C-alpha cells in the first residue's frame, strides 16, 4: 500500500509541475503569436495524442515520463518553404528577441508562481506545526558527557522558546530550522533570541565554526543539539513484565534524570535508554511530590539501523514503557495580503538558498551527495503524502521551486541556456552562431546526463 501511495504521490507531484511548466511556455507563446505544433507531457515516442484549437495543436503523452516539451513552429527543425506567409510570420525565430526571452522564461516563472500560490494558500489556511519551543541535547552522544553539543555550549536549554534567529522573527519550528540552514550555508554565526520561562529574554550565539562544518544533508538543527520542544517526560503507560515494570515505574511518574543526567523531555530519556542496552541505570522520578530513584536494566534488542553505519541492524535498549512526546502545536492563519507576501519571501529565500548550495557544490564546499534524483523525490513525496495535505503541498511547492531554479541554470538544452543565448544577442545585436549552438547543445546534454547519473547514484546509495 505504501509503495502504491508513494508512486501515486510522485506521479501527481512531478506530472502536475511538468504540465504547469510547459503551460507557461505554451500560453506565452500563443500570447506572442507563435504557432504551437505540439504540447507533450513526457519525452520520446508519442503514445497518445489529440488535436485541439484553431491551430490544431497536438496534445500528447509521450513514453518517458520525466519531462515534457512545447514544440513550436521553428525553422531550425526543418524546411518551412511550403508554408503560407501568414504561418511564417508565426515562426519562433522570426520573433524579436524580447518575445523569445518571454516565451523561454515563462516555464520557470510558472513554477515559481505555482509555489507562491501553494504557500499563500497554506499560510491563509494556517498549518498546524510545532512551536519554536526547543529541546537541547547536552552531549553529542547521550552517554558521552565529555562532548557537549554546540547548542548546549552556547547556553541554550530545553524549554527555551526561540523568538528570532539573526533578527529574523521565528514563531514555529519550520522557521527556526530554515534560518539555521541559511546560517549554515552562509557559514555565519546564528544569534538566537529566546524567552526562558520565569527568567526573561536572552540572546545566545551559535558560532560560525560550528555551523560551517555541518553536513547539510538531514537534520541540521539536530546536529547542533537542537530538537523540537516537547512536554515534560511523564510516563503514559508501563507494559507488564518489562524492565520498567520490574523496576517499579508507574503511569504518571515524572522522569527527572538518568544516572544524574537531566532529561528535559521524552526524546532525551529515550535516547539515553537506547544507548544503555544491558546496563544498569539509575532513573530518578517524581511521584506524588516525592523523588525516587529506580534502578533498571534496559533490555537489548536488535533493530534496523537508520544511520549510515554500514550495518543493517544496531543494538538498542528498551524498557517497555511509553513516555509523553507530542510537541506543542500552533496554527497561525494569515490574511490574504500577508500570506502572499510571506509566500513570495519564502520562494525567494528558497531560490537563493538553492543557488548558494549549487555554487558551494561547484566549489567543493558542499558534498555532491546532496544532489538528489527521482528515487529520493518519490520517497519524500510518499512520506509527505502520508503526513497530510499540508506537508504534501509544501513539498510540491519546494519541488516546483527547485525545477524552476534548475531550468534557469545557464546550461544549453535548459531554458537558462537559451536565455543566455538571447542575452548575448541583446548585448551584441546578433544571434549566437549556429555551429557554436550545436556544440554547446552537445556539451550541455553531456553535462545534464552526468548530473542525472550522479543523482541516481546518490539515490541508490541512500536506499542501500
GROMACS .gro file of C-alpha atoms in nm:
model
  464
    1UNK     CA    1   0.000   0.000   0.000
    2UNK     CA    2   0.280   0.243   0.093
    3UNK     CA    3   0.457   0.167  -0.236
    4UNK     CA    4   0.146   0.244  -0.442
    5UNK     CA    5   0.088   0.563  -0.242
    6UNK     CA    6   0.449   0.669  -0.300
    7UNK     CA    7   0.423   0.607  -0.675
    8UNK     CA    8   0.093   0.795  -0.698
    9UNK     CA    9   0.224   1.088  -0.491
   10UNK     CA   10   0.535   1.108  -0.711
   11UNK     CA   11   0.336   1.098  -1.036
   12UNK     CA   12   0.089   1.364  -0.918
   13UNK     CA   13   0.371   1.589  -0.792
   14UNK     CA   14   0.604   1.568  -1.090
   15UNK     CA   15   0.332   1.536  -1.353
   16UNK     CA   16   0.142   1.843  -1.237
   17UNK     CA   17   0.457   2.054  -1.215
   18UNK     CA   18   0.570   1.949  -1.565
   19UNK     CA   19   0.226   2.043  -1.702
   20UNK     CA   20   0.231   2.385  -1.534
   21UNK     CA   21   0.588   2.447  -1.654
   22UNK     CA   22   0.502   2.366  -2.014
   23UNK     CA   23   0.175   2.559  -1.992
   24UNK     CA   24   0.383   2.864  -1.908
   25UNK     CA   25   0.576   2.824  -2.235
   26UNK     CA   26   0.257   2.744  -2.428
   27UNK     CA   27   0.044   3.035  -2.307
   28UNK     CA   28   0.314   3.299  -2.355
   29UNK     CA   29   0.400   3.156  -2.700
   30UNK     CA   30   0.034   3.189  -2.802
   31UNK     CA   31   0.020   3.539  -2.650
   32UNK     CA   32   0.328   3.635  -2.856
   33UNK     CA   33   0.166   3.499  -3.174
   34UNK     CA   34   0.389   3.192  -3.217
   35UNK     CA   35   0.227   2.880  -3.362
   36UNK     CA   36   0.245   2.578  -3.130
   37UNK     CA   37   0.257   2.239  -3.301
   38UNK     CA   38   0.268   2.003  -3.002
   39UNK     CA   39   0.226   2.011  -2.624
   40UNK     CA   40   0.377   1.692  -2.479
   41UNK     CA   41   0.379   1.555  -2.126
   42UNK     CA   42   0.677   1.322  -2.127
   43UNK     CA   43   0.962   1.278  -2.374
   44UNK     CA   44   1.035   1.037  -2.658
   45UNK     CA   45   0.778   0.847  -2.862
   46UNK     CA   46   0.420   0.977  -2.852
   47UNK     CA   47   0.187   0.711  -2.708
   48UNK     CA   48  -0.138   0.913  -2.711
   49UNK     CA   49  -0.243   1.239  -2.877
   50UNK     CA   50  -0.539   1.454  -2.975
   51UNK     CA   51  -0.560   1.779  -3.173
   52UNK     CA   52  -0.748   2.083  -3.046
   53UNK     CA   53  -0.783   2.455  -3.112
   54UNK     CA   54  -0.767   2.680  -3.419
   55UNK     CA   55  -0.406   2.573  -3.489
   56UNK     CA   56  -0.490   2.204  -3.435
   57UNK     CA   57  -0.216   2.182  -3.171
   58UNK     CA   58  -0.130   1.820  -3.088
   59UNK     CA   59  -0.175   1.748  -2.716
   60UNK     CA   60   0.029   1.437  -2.643
   61UNK     CA   61   0.151   1.195  -2.378
   62UNK     CA   62   0.496   1.051  -2.453
   63UNK     CA   63   0.672   0.735  -2.338
   64UNK     CA   64   0.935   0.877  -2.099
   65UNK     CA   65   0.756   1.040  -1.802
   66UNK     CA   66   1.049   1.256  -1.682
   67UNK     CA   67   0.991   1.590  -1.851
   68UNK     CA   68   0.784   1.745  -2.127
   69UNK     CA   69   0.808   1.999  -2.407
   70UNK     CA   70   0.624   2.251  -2.622
   71UNK     CA   71   0.711   2.220  -2.991
   72UNK     CA   72   0.669   2.547  -3.178
   73UNK     CA   73   0.694   2.628  -3.548
   74UNK     CA   74   1.073   2.661  -3.582
   75UNK     CA   75   1.285   2.696  -3.896
   76UNK     CA   76   1.577   2.520  -3.724
   77UNK     CA   77   1.382   2.193  -3.725
   78UNK     CA   78   1.308   2.166  -4.096
   79UNK     CA   79   1.239   2.342  -4.423
   80UNK     CA   80   0.940   2.574  -4.398
   81UNK     CA   81   0.941   2.683  -4.764
   82UNK     CA   82   0.595   2.541  -4.836
   83UNK     CA   83   0.424   2.729  -4.554
   84UNK     CA   84   0.193   3.022  -4.632
   85UNK     CA   85   0.323   3.371  -4.540
   86UNK     CA   86   0.076   3.410  -4.251
   87UNK     CA   87   0.225   3.099  -4.082
   88UNK     CA   88   0.584   3.206  -4.148
   89UNK     CA   89   0.517   3.523  -3.951
   90UNK     CA   90   0.436   3.300  -3.653
   91UNK     CA   91   0.764   3.106  -3.671
   92UNK     CA   92   0.962   3.121  -3.344
   93UNK     CA   93   1.299   3.251  -3.469
   94UNK     CA   94   1.129   3.533  -3.661
   95UNK     CA   95   1.005   3.687  -3.334
   96UNK     CA   96   1.205   3.969  -3.177
   97UNK     CA   97   1.447   3.870  -2.902
   98UNK     CA   98   1.230   4.002  -2.619
   99UNK     CA   99   0.940   3.779  -2.721
  100UNK     CA  100   1.172   3.479  -2.735
  101UNK     CA  101   1.306   3.565  -2.388
  102UNK     CA  102   0.948   3.589  -2.255
  103UNK     CA  103   0.850   3.252  -2.404
  104UNK     CA  104   1.155   3.070  -2.266
  105UNK     CA  105   1.139   3.235  -1.921
  106UNK     CA  106   0.766   3.160  -1.885
  107UNK     CA  107   0.822   2.795  -1.790
  108UNK     CA  108   1.040   2.854  -1.480
  109UNK     CA  109   0.829   3.156  -1.385
  110UNK     CA  110   0.520   2.931  -1.392
  111UNK     CA  111   0.693   2.702  -1.141
  112UNK     CA  112   0.764   2.995  -0.910
  113UNK     CA  113   0.406   3.119  -0.946
  114UNK     CA  114   0.262   2.779  -0.853
  115UNK     CA  115   0.487   2.770  -0.544
  116UNK     CA  116   0.366   3.117  -0.441
  117UNK     CA  117   0.002   3.011  -0.484
  118UNK     CA  118   0.053   2.691  -0.280
  119UNK     CA  119   0.243   2.863   0.002
  120UNK     CA  120  -0.004   3.152   0.011
  121UNK     CA  121  -0.294   2.908   0.038
  122UNK     CA  122  -0.124   2.723   0.322
  123UNK     CA  123  -0.045   3.048   0.506
  124UNK     CA  124  -0.406   3.169   0.471
  125UNK     CA  125  -0.544   2.838   0.593
  126UNK     CA  126  -0.293   2.810   0.874
  127UNK     CA  127  -0.078   2.500   0.906
  128UNK     CA  128  -0.059   2.321   1.238
  129UNK     CA  129   0.305   2.262   1.325
  130UNK     CA  130   0.536   2.254   1.628
  131UNK     CA  131   0.603   2.585   1.803
  132UNK     CA  132   0.955   2.729   1.829
  133UNK     CA  133   0.996   2.582   2.175
  134UNK     CA  134   1.313   2.373   2.172
  135UNK     CA  135   1.474   2.081   2.345
  136UNK     CA  136   1.852   2.085   2.377
  137UNK     CA  137   2.069   1.775   2.396
  138UNK     CA  138   2.361   1.822   2.633
  139UNK     CA  139   2.603   1.583   2.465
  140UNK     CA  140   2.683   1.458   2.115
  141UNK     CA  141   2.621   1.105   2.243
  142UNK     CA  142   2.382   1.054   2.530
  143UNK     CA  143   2.639   0.869   2.742
  144UNK     CA  144   2.943   1.079   2.646
  145UNK     CA  145   2.940   1.376   2.885
  146UNK     CA  146   3.279   1.492   2.752
  147UNK     CA  147   3.139   1.606   2.414
  148UNK     CA  148   2.885   1.890   2.460
  149UNK     CA  149   2.668   1.989   2.167
  150UNK     CA  150   2.707   2.331   2.004
  151UNK     CA  151   2.365   2.441   2.131
  152UNK     CA  152   2.438   2.338   2.490
  153UNK     CA  153   2.778   2.508   2.484
  154UNK     CA  154   2.616   2.827   2.354
  155UNK     CA  155   2.383   2.836   2.655
  156UNK     CA  156   2.056   2.715   2.502
  157UNK     CA  157   1.845   2.491   2.722
  158UNK     CA  158   1.537   2.272   2.687
  159UNK     CA  159   1.219   2.473   2.728
  160UNK     CA  160   1.358   2.788   2.565
  161UNK     CA  161   1.118   2.947   2.315
  162UNK     CA  162   1.308   3.088   2.017
  163UNK     CA  163   1.171   3.425   1.902
  164UNK     CA  164   1.430   3.519   1.636
  165UNK     CA  165   1.740   3.394   1.453
  166UNK     CA  166   1.976   3.665   1.327
  167UNK     CA  167   1.693   3.917   1.385
  168UNK     CA  168   1.453   3.719   1.163
  169UNK     CA  169   1.129   3.658   1.361
  170UNK     CA  170   1.055   3.295   1.443
  171UNK     CA  171   0.721   3.156   1.562
  172UNK     CA  172   0.724   2.789   1.452
  173UNK     CA  173   0.975   2.509   1.420
  174UNK     CA  174   0.998   2.519   1.039
  175UNK     CA  175   1.104   2.887   1.053
  176UNK     CA  176   1.370   2.808   1.313
  177UNK     CA  177   1.504   2.518   1.107
  178UNK     CA  178   1.501   2.727   0.788
  179UNK     CA  179   1.704   3.011   0.947
  180UNK     CA  180   1.960   2.770   1.094
  181UNK     CA  181   2.009   2.612   0.749
  182UNK     CA  182   2.053   2.960   0.597
  183UNK     CA  183   2.320   3.045   0.855
  184UNK     CA  184   2.495   2.712   0.790
  185UNK     CA  185   2.501   2.773   0.414
  186UNK     CA  186   2.635   3.126   0.464
  187UNK     CA  187   2.883   2.998   0.726
  188UNK     CA  188   2.789   3.278   0.960
  189UNK     CA  189   2.706   3.276   1.330
  190UNK     CA  190   2.346   3.230   1.439
  191UNK     CA  191   2.228   3.481   1.702
  192UNK     CA  192   1.932   3.312   1.870
  193UNK     CA  193   1.690   3.520   2.076
  194UNK     CA  194   1.488   3.318   2.327
  195UNK     CA  195   1.234   3.357   2.603
  196UNK     CA  196   1.304   3.144   2.911
  197UNK     CA  197   1.010   3.079   3.142
  198UNK     CA  198   1.042   3.277   3.465
  199UNK     CA  199   1.378   3.424   3.370
  200UNK     CA  200   1.318   3.667   3.080
  201UNK     CA  201   1.473   3.715   2.738
  202UNK     CA  202   1.825   3.615   2.632
  203UNK     CA  203   2.036   3.600   2.318
  204UNK     CA  204   2.277   3.313   2.257
  205UNK     CA  205   2.525   3.273   1.974
  206UNK     CA  206   2.597   2.956   1.780
  207UNK     CA  207   2.946   3.027   1.642
  208UNK     CA  208   3.013   3.029   1.269
  209UNK     CA  209   3.270   2.746   1.313
  210UNK     CA  210   3.001   2.511   1.448
  211UNK     CA  211   2.772   2.584   1.153
  212UNK     CA  212   3.039   2.589   0.880
  213UNK     CA  213   3.141   2.227   0.940
  214UNK     CA  214   2.787   2.085   0.930
  215UNK     CA  215   2.679   1.829   0.673
  216UNK     CA  216   2.367   1.997   0.532
  217UNK     CA  217   2.203   1.667   0.450
  218UNK     CA  218   1.940   1.556   0.700
  219UNK     CA  219   1.856   1.710   1.038
  220UNK     CA  220   2.067   2.028   1.061
  221UNK     CA  221   1.924   2.151   1.395
  222UNK     CA  222   1.967   1.802   1.540
  223UNK     CA  223   2.338   1.806   1.453
  224UNK     CA  224   2.367   2.122   1.662
  225UNK     CA  225   2.187   1.956   1.953
  226UNK     CA  226   1.853   2.134   1.894
  227UNK     CA  227   1.526   1.945   1.869
  228UNK     CA  228   1.154   2.017   1.877
  229UNK     CA  229   1.045   2.119   2.226
  230UNK     CA  230   0.829   1.858   2.392
  231UNK     CA  231   0.633   1.839   2.719
  232UNK     CA  232   0.776   1.714   3.046
  233UNK     CA  233   0.857   1.340   3.027
  234UNK     CA  234   0.558   1.187   3.202
  235UNK     CA  235   0.511   0.810   3.181
  236UNK     CA  236   0.191   0.728   2.989
  237UNK     CA  237   0.195   0.350   3.003
  238UNK     CA  238   0.404   0.072   3.158
  239UNK     CA  239   0.387  -0.273   2.999
  240UNK     CA  240   0.357  -0.555   3.250
  241UNK     CA  241   0.661  -0.780   3.278
  242UNK     CA  242   0.901  -0.535   3.111
  243UNK     CA  243   1.216  -0.381   3.264
  244UNK     CA  244   1.028  -0.064   3.364
  245UNK     CA  245   0.751  -0.258   3.541
  246UNK     CA  246   1.002  -0.478   3.724
  247UNK     CA  247   1.185  -0.165   3.843
  248UNK     CA  248   0.863  -0.018   3.984
  249UNK     CA  249   0.797   0.258   3.729
  250UNK     CA  250   0.432   0.368   3.728
  251UNK     CA  251   0.199   0.555   3.495
  252UNK     CA  252   0.208   0.926   3.583
  253UNK     CA  253   0.569   0.926   3.707
  254UNK     CA  254   0.764   1.236   3.601
  255UNK     CA  255   1.109   1.135   3.476
  256UNK     CA  256   1.384   1.363   3.611
  257UNK     CA  257   1.723   1.213   3.524
  258UNK     CA  258   1.915   0.901   3.427
  259UNK     CA  259   2.244   0.839   3.610
  260UNK     CA  260   2.238   1.204   3.714
  261UNK     CA  261   2.190   1.338   3.360
  262UNK     CA  262   1.874   1.554   3.349
  263UNK     CA  263   1.610   1.458   3.091
  264UNK     CA  264   1.410   1.756   2.968
  265UNK     CA  265   1.165   1.557   2.757
  266UNK     CA  266   1.067   1.209   2.644
  267UNK     CA  267   1.305   1.205   2.346
  268UNK     CA  268   1.607   1.280   2.570
  269UNK     CA  269   1.503   0.996   2.802
  270UNK     CA  270   1.455   0.755   2.511
  271UNK     CA  271   1.797   0.846   2.365
  272UNK     CA  272   1.971   0.759   2.692
  273UNK     CA  273   1.779   0.435   2.735
  274UNK     CA  274   1.851   0.328   2.377
  275UNK     CA  275   2.224   0.381   2.437
  276UNK     CA  276   2.220   0.182   2.765
  277UNK     CA  277   2.127  -0.169   2.650
  278UNK     CA  278   2.214  -0.427   2.914
  279UNK     CA  279   2.347  -0.170   3.161
  280UNK     CA  280   2.200  -0.083   3.499
  281UNK     CA  281   2.081   0.279   3.501
  282UNK     CA  282   1.950   0.485   3.792
  283UNK     CA  283   1.626   0.655   3.686
  284UNK     CA  284   1.514   0.942   3.910
  285UNK     CA  285   1.138   1.012   3.909
  286UNK     CA  286   0.895   1.238   4.094
  287UNK     CA  287   0.582   1.063   4.224
  288UNK     CA  288   0.317   1.229   4.440
  289UNK     CA  289   0.561   1.503   4.540
  290UNK     CA  290   0.839   1.263   4.635
  291UNK     CA  291   1.160   1.190   4.446
  292UNK     CA  292   1.254   0.827   4.395
  293UNK     CA  293   1.547   0.654   4.225
  294UNK     CA  294   1.464   0.333   4.040
  295UNK     CA  295   1.746   0.108   3.913
  296UNK     CA  296   1.656  -0.070   3.588
  297UNK     CA  297   1.831  -0.260   3.310
  298UNK     CA  298   1.715  -0.174   2.954
  299UNK     CA  299   1.661  -0.491   2.754
  300UNK     CA  300   1.888  -0.524   2.446
  301UNK     CA  301   1.704  -0.555   2.113
  302UNK     CA  302   1.821  -0.560   1.752
  303UNK     CA  303   1.652  -0.302   1.530
  304UNK     CA  304   1.704  -0.183   1.173
  305UNK     CA  305   1.968   0.086   1.157
  306UNK     CA  306   1.854   0.435   1.049
  307UNK     CA  307   2.211   0.565   1.030
  308UNK     CA  308   2.464   0.515   0.753
  309UNK     CA  309   2.691   0.296   0.962
  310UNK     CA  310   2.729   0.021   0.707
  311UNK     CA  311   2.543  -0.217   0.940
  312UNK     CA  312   2.192  -0.340   0.876
  313UNK     CA  313   2.098  -0.357   1.244
  314UNK     CA  314   2.201  -0.197   1.573
  315UNK     CA  315   2.151  -0.294   1.938
  316UNK     CA  316   1.932  -0.058   2.141
  317UNK     CA  317   1.793  -0.058   2.492
  318UNK     CA  318   1.420  -0.076   2.565
  319UNK     CA  319   1.229  -0.072   2.897
  320UNK     CA  320   0.872  -0.140   2.770
  321UNK     CA  321   0.721   0.192   2.874
  322UNK     CA  322   0.570   0.483   2.683
  323UNK     CA  323   0.654   0.846   2.757
  324UNK     CA  324   0.476   1.169   2.655
  325UNK     CA  325   0.638   1.300   2.333
  326UNK     CA  326   0.379   1.510   2.143
  327UNK     CA  327   0.518   1.864   2.099
  328UNK     CA  328   0.319   2.184   2.148
  329UNK     CA  329   0.146   2.270   1.820
  330UNK     CA  330   0.027   2.602   1.678
  331UNK     CA  331  -0.169   2.712   1.373
  332UNK     CA  332  -0.138   3.077   1.268
  333UNK     CA  333  -0.356   3.177   0.969
  334UNK     CA  334  -0.255   3.490   0.774
  335UNK     CA  335  -0.458   3.748   0.584
  336UNK     CA  336  -0.451   3.714   0.203
  337UNK     CA  337  -0.212   4.008   0.160
  338UNK     CA  338   0.021   3.888   0.436
  339UNK     CA  339   0.004   3.530   0.305
  340UNK     CA  340   0.108   3.634  -0.047
  341UNK     CA  341   0.391   3.845   0.093
  342UNK     CA  342   0.515   3.558   0.310
  343UNK     CA  343   0.482   3.317   0.017
  344UNK     CA  344   0.686   3.540  -0.214
  345UNK     CA  345   0.953   3.581   0.053
  346UNK     CA  346   0.960   3.203   0.106
  347UNK     CA  347   1.002   3.138  -0.266
  348UNK     CA  348   1.278   3.400  -0.293
  349UNK     CA  349   1.462   3.259   0.011
  350UNK     CA  350   1.436   2.905  -0.128
  351UNK     CA  351   1.569   3.019  -0.466
  352UNK     CA  352   1.868   3.199  -0.313
  353UNK     CA  353   1.943   2.905  -0.082
  354UNK     CA  354   1.929   2.663  -0.376
  355UNK     CA  355   2.162   2.881  -0.584
  356UNK     CA  356   2.405   2.908  -0.291
  357UNK     CA  357   2.401   2.531  -0.248
  358UNK     CA  358   2.473   2.479  -0.619
  359UNK     CA  359   2.759   2.730  -0.601
  360UNK     CA  360   2.910   2.558  -0.298
  361UNK     CA  361   2.884   2.218  -0.469
  362UNK     CA  362   3.070   2.360  -0.769
  363UNK     CA  363   3.347   2.500  -0.545
  364UNK     CA  364   3.363   2.180  -0.338
  365UNK     CA  365   3.243   2.340  -0.014
  366UNK     CA  366   2.934   2.116  -0.011
  367UNK     CA  367   2.936   1.746  -0.097
  368UNK     CA  368   2.790   1.633  -0.430
  369UNK     CA  369   2.594   1.371  -0.237
  370UNK     CA  370   2.335   1.647  -0.180
  371UNK     CA  371   2.232   1.607  -0.547
  372UNK     CA  372   1.910   1.405  -0.538
  373UNK     CA  373   1.717   1.227  -0.811
  374UNK     CA  374   1.378   1.075  -0.883
  375UNK     CA  375   1.404   0.793  -0.627
  376UNK     CA  376   1.461   1.033  -0.337
  377UNK     CA  377   1.193   1.271  -0.466
  378UNK     CA  378   0.948   0.980  -0.489
  379UNK     CA  379   1.037   0.870  -0.135
  380UNK     CA  380   0.979   1.218   0.010
  381UNK     CA  381   0.661   1.255  -0.195
  382UNK     CA  382   0.525   0.938  -0.036
  383UNK     CA  383   0.635   1.037   0.314
  384UNK     CA  384   0.480   1.384   0.296
  385UNK     CA  385   0.158   1.249   0.142
  386UNK     CA  386   0.122   1.016   0.441
  387UNK     CA  387   0.183   1.308   0.679
  388UNK     CA  388  -0.112   1.504   0.540
  389UNK     CA  389  -0.223   1.752   0.274
  390UNK     CA  390  -0.029   2.048   0.418
  391UNK     CA  391   0.303   1.862   0.420
  392UNK     CA  392   0.244   1.724   0.070
  393UNK     CA  393   0.151   2.063  -0.077
  394UNK     CA  394   0.457   2.221   0.088
  395UNK     CA  395   0.672   1.950  -0.069
  396UNK     CA  396   0.518   2.012  -0.413
  397UNK     CA  397   0.589   2.385  -0.375
  398UNK     CA  398   0.952   2.314  -0.284
  399UNK     CA  399   1.000   2.079  -0.581
  400UNK     CA  400   0.837   2.339  -0.808
  401UNK     CA  401   1.091   2.598  -0.694
  402UNK     CA  402   1.375   2.350  -0.746
  403UNK     CA  403   1.254   2.277  -1.101
  404UNK     CA  404   1.233   2.648  -1.174
  405UNK     CA  405   1.586   2.715  -1.049
  406UNK     CA  406   1.727   2.408  -1.227
  407UNK     CA  407   1.575   2.515  -1.558
  408UNK     CA  408   1.728   2.861  -1.523
  409UNK     CA  409   2.081   2.724  -1.492
  410UNK     CA  410   2.291   2.850  -1.789
  411UNK     CA  411   2.325   2.502  -1.938
  412UNK     CA  412   2.250   2.454  -2.309
  413UNK     CA  413   1.933   2.243  -2.364
  414UNK     CA  414   1.780   2.400  -2.050
  415UNK     CA  415   1.575   2.720  -2.050
  416UNK     CA  416   1.864   2.900  -1.882
  417UNK     CA  417   2.096   2.813  -2.169
  418UNK     CA  418   1.858   2.963  -2.424
  419UNK     CA  419   1.817   3.273  -2.207
  420UNK     CA  420   2.196   3.305  -2.205
  421UNK     CA  421   2.200   3.297  -2.587
  422UNK     CA  422   1.929   3.562  -2.611
  423UNK     CA  423   2.103   3.780  -2.351
  424UNK     CA  424   2.418   3.771  -2.566
  425UNK     CA  425   2.201   3.862  -2.866
  426UNK     CA  426   2.067   4.166  -2.680
  427UNK     CA  427   2.422   4.275  -2.590
  428UNK     CA  428   2.587   4.211  -2.929
  429UNK     CA  429   2.297   4.275  -3.162
  430UNK     CA  430   2.335   3.941  -3.340
  431UNK     CA  431   2.234   3.585  -3.268
  432UNK     CA  432   2.472   3.314  -3.149
  433UNK     CA  433   2.638   3.133  -3.447
  434UNK     CA  434   2.455   2.813  -3.535
  435UNK     CA  435   2.771   2.600  -3.517
  436UNK     CA  436   2.851   2.729  -3.170
  437UNK     CA  437   2.496   2.650  -3.061
  438UNK     CA  438   2.521   2.292  -3.186
  439UNK     CA  439   2.846   2.228  -2.998
  440UNK     CA  440   2.707   2.388  -2.682
  441UNK     CA  441   2.395   2.172  -2.708
  442UNK     CA  442   2.605   1.854  -2.716
  443UNK     CA  443   2.814   1.969  -2.418
  444UNK     CA  444   2.501   2.067  -2.229
  445UNK     CA  445   2.338   1.732  -2.296
  446UNK     CA  446   2.650   1.556  -2.170
  447UNK     CA  447   2.659   1.766  -1.853
  448UNK     CA  448   2.288   1.709  -1.790
  449UNK     CA  449   2.327   1.334  -1.839
  450UNK     CA  450   2.620   1.333  -1.593
  451UNK     CA  451   2.413   1.516  -1.333
  452UNK     CA  452   2.127   1.271  -1.380
  453UNK     CA  453   2.359   0.972  -1.335
  454UNK     CA  454   2.507   1.133  -1.022
  455UNK     CA  455   2.158   1.193  -0.882
  456UNK     CA  456   2.051   0.833  -0.945
  457UNK     CA  457   2.378   0.705  -0.793
  458UNK     CA  458   2.318   0.913  -0.478
  459UNK     CA  459   1.960   0.783  -0.463
  460UNK     CA  460   2.077   0.423  -0.476
  461UNK     CA  461   2.341   0.484  -0.208
  462UNK     CA  462   2.076   0.635   0.023
  463UNK     CA  463   1.845   0.344  -0.049
  464UNK     CA  464   2.112   0.091   0.046
   0.00000   0.00000   0.00000
